[in-house]
Structures are given as C-alpha cells and as structure tokens.
PDB file of C-alpha atoms in Angstrom:
ATOM      1  CA  MET A 139      -9.618   4.358 -11.788  1.00 45.00           C
ATOM      2  CA  SER A 140     -11.186   3.988  -8.372  1.00 49.00           C
ATOM      3  CA  HIS A 141      -9.040   2.752  -5.540  1.00 62.00           C
ATOM      4  CA  VAL A 142     -11.914   1.885  -3.216  1.00 64.00           C
ATOM      5  CA  LEU A 143     -11.732  -1.641  -1.842  1.00 68.00           C
ATOM      6  CA  SER A 144     -14.298  -3.316   0.358  1.00 87.00           C
ATOM      7  CA  GLU A 145     -13.033  -3.758   3.896  1.00 89.00           C
ATOM      8  CA  GLU A 146     -13.113  -7.539   3.529  1.00 91.00           C
ATOM      9  CA  THR A 147     -11.209  -7.483   0.222  1.00 90.00           C
ATOM     10  CA  HIS A 148      -8.637  -5.125   1.677  1.00 91.00           C
ATOM     11  CA  ARG A 149      -8.069  -7.293   4.783  1.00 93.00           C
ATOM     12  CA  ASN A 150      -7.794 -10.446   2.656  1.00 94.00           C
ATOM     13  CA  MET A 151      -5.205  -8.801   0.405  1.00 92.00           C
ATOM     14  CA  LEU A 152      -3.176  -7.607   3.388  1.00 95.00           C
ATOM     15  CA  ALA A 153      -3.233 -11.091   4.889  1.00 96.00           C
ATOM     16  CA  ARG A 154      -1.757 -12.573   1.672  1.00 96.00           C
ATOM     17  CA  ILE A 155       0.999  -9.995   1.188  1.00 97.00           C
ATOM     18  CA  PRO A 156       3.603 -11.581   3.510  1.00 97.00           C
ATOM     19  CA  HIS A 157       3.216 -14.980   1.827  1.00 96.00           C
ATOM     20  CA  CYS A 158       3.284 -13.550  -1.707  1.00 95.00           C
ATOM     21  CA  THR A 159       6.063 -10.988  -1.241  1.00 95.00           C
ATOM     22  CA  GLY A 160       8.197 -12.442   1.539  1.00 96.00           C
ATOM     23  CA  ARG A 161       7.867  -9.207   3.526  1.00 97.00           C
ATOM     24  CA  GLU A 162       5.494  -8.118   6.278  1.00 97.00           C
ATOM     25  CA  VAL A 163       2.981  -5.349   5.618  1.00 97.00           C
ATOM     26  CA  SER A 164       4.747  -3.188   8.225  1.00 97.00           C
ATOM     27  CA  ASP A 165       7.956  -3.457   6.156  1.00 98.00           C
ATOM     28  CA  TRP A 166       6.082  -2.340   3.041  1.00 98.00           C
ATOM     29  CA  LEU A 167       4.501   0.593   4.900  1.00 97.00           C
ATOM     30  CA  ARG A 168       7.963   1.681   6.053  1.00 97.00           C
ATOM     31  CA  THR A 169       9.197   1.373   2.456  1.00 97.00           C
ATOM     32  CA  VAL A 170       6.406   3.679   1.274  1.00 97.00           C
ATOM     33  CA  ASP A 171       7.122   6.123   4.094  1.00 94.00           C
ATOM     34  CA  GLU A 172      10.811   6.239   3.162  1.00 96.00           C
ATOM     35  CA  GLY A 173      10.106   6.364  -0.583  1.00 96.00           C
ATOM     36  CA  PRO A 174       9.676   9.371  -2.851  1.00 96.00           C
ATOM     37  CA  ALA A 175       7.198  12.094  -1.898  1.00 94.00           C
ATOM     38  CA  LEU A 176       4.429  11.178  -4.311  1.00 95.00           C
ATOM     39  CA  PHE A 177       0.959  12.610  -3.760  1.00 92.00           C
ATOM     40  CA  ARG A 178      -1.469  10.760  -6.009  1.00 96.00           C
ATOM     41  CA  PHE A 179      -2.633   7.265  -5.109  1.00 95.00           C
ATOM     42  CA  GLU A 180      -1.909   5.782  -8.533  1.00 96.00           C
ATOM     43  CA  GLU A 181       1.587   7.339  -8.590  1.00 97.00           C
ATOM     44  CA  LYS A 182       2.404   5.564  -5.321  1.00 97.00           C
ATOM     45  CA  VAL A 183       0.975   2.285  -6.610  1.00 97.00           C
ATOM     46  CA  SER A 184       2.951   2.594  -9.839  1.00 97.00           C
ATOM     47  CA  TRP A 185       6.160   3.353  -7.934  1.00 98.00           C
ATOM     48  CA  LEU A 186       5.749   0.263  -5.723  1.00 96.00           C
ATOM     49  CA  ARG A 187       4.954  -1.926  -8.731  1.00 97.00           C
ATOM     50  CA  HIS A 188       7.916  -0.831 -10.803  1.00 97.00           C
ATOM     51  CA  GLU A 189      10.499  -0.253  -8.081  1.00 97.00           C
ATOM     52  CA  HIS A 190       9.704  -3.407  -6.083  1.00 96.00           C
ATOM     53  CA  ASN A 191       8.122  -5.646  -8.733  1.00 96.00           C
ATOM     54  CA  LEU A 192       4.802  -6.018  -6.911  1.00 96.00           C
ATOM     55  CA  ALA A 193       1.519  -7.125  -8.400  1.00 95.00           C
ATOM     56  CA  TYR A 194      -0.988  -4.326  -8.907  1.00 95.00           C
ATOM     57  CA  GLY A 195      -3.398  -5.658  -6.262  1.00 93.00           C
ATOM     58  CA  HIS A 196      -0.696  -5.955  -3.615  1.00 95.00           C
ATOM     59  CA  ALA A 197       0.673  -2.486  -4.328  1.00 96.00           C
ATOM     60  CA  LYS A 198      -2.837  -1.055  -4.232  1.00 95.00           C
ATOM     61  CA  ALA A 199      -3.607  -2.720  -0.889  1.00 95.00           C
ATOM     62  CA  ILE A 200      -0.329  -1.473   0.630  1.00 97.00           C
ATOM     63  CA  ILE A 201      -0.940   2.114  -0.463  1.00 96.00           C
ATOM     64  CA  HIS A 202      -4.559   1.952   0.684  1.00 94.00           C
ATOM     65  CA  GLU A 203      -3.420   0.755   4.127  1.00 95.00           C
ATOM     66  CA  TYR A 204      -0.699   3.413   4.210  1.00 95.00           C
ATOM     67  CA  ASP A 205      -3.260   6.127   3.481  1.00 94.00           C
ATOM     68  CA  LEU A 206      -5.697   4.744   6.089  1.00 92.00           C
ATOM     69  CA  ARG A 207      -3.022   4.745   8.785  1.00 94.00           C
ATOM     70  CA  ARG A 208      -1.792   8.207   7.831  1.00 91.00           C
ATOM     71  CA  ALA A 209      -5.345   9.562   8.077  1.00 90.00           C
ATOM     72  CA  ALA A 210      -5.805   7.893  11.479  1.00 89.00           C
ATOM     73  CA  ARG A 211      -2.599   9.537  12.771  1.00 84.00           C
ATOM     74  CA  LYS A 212      -3.916  12.950  11.730  1.00 81.00           C
ATOM     75  CA  LEU A 213      -7.065  12.386  13.804  1.00 77.00           C
ATOM     76  CA  LEU A 214      -5.092  11.769  16.994  1.00 66.00           C
TER      77      LEU A 214
END
C-alpha cells in the first residue's frame, strides 16, 4: 500500500491530530523516536495504531511527518 499523501492532505491531518488524540504532533514524534526500532513504514504505522490506539490515518500522518523530518535532518 502506498503511503504517499498530498501535501495538503498531510497538513490537514496533522492539524486535526491534537484535537482527535489529545496530544500535540511533537509529542507523537517523540513517541515514535523513543519507540521500537522499526524500519518499514507500515510497521511503524501498525505499532502506533495498536500500541496507542490511533486511527490509521492519524498514525500514517505521524509516521509520514516523522520520516520527512528525519530526512531533513540528514540533509543538514
């Protein structure tokens, strides 16, 4: 399954996460960073869904943002 989101869809999902989950996106990114060392996108999404009871779309948006930020750090 593809994990490509349009930029607009991704930003809209991120904006809704705090309201829907009660936690800021930065908290979720820290949770992923401190979580198990999983490599595949869908493994990370599945872990977030099952460990933290997140909806698939929210988990997918969090992991997508995590991967985007990690890639940006590598470029610096």
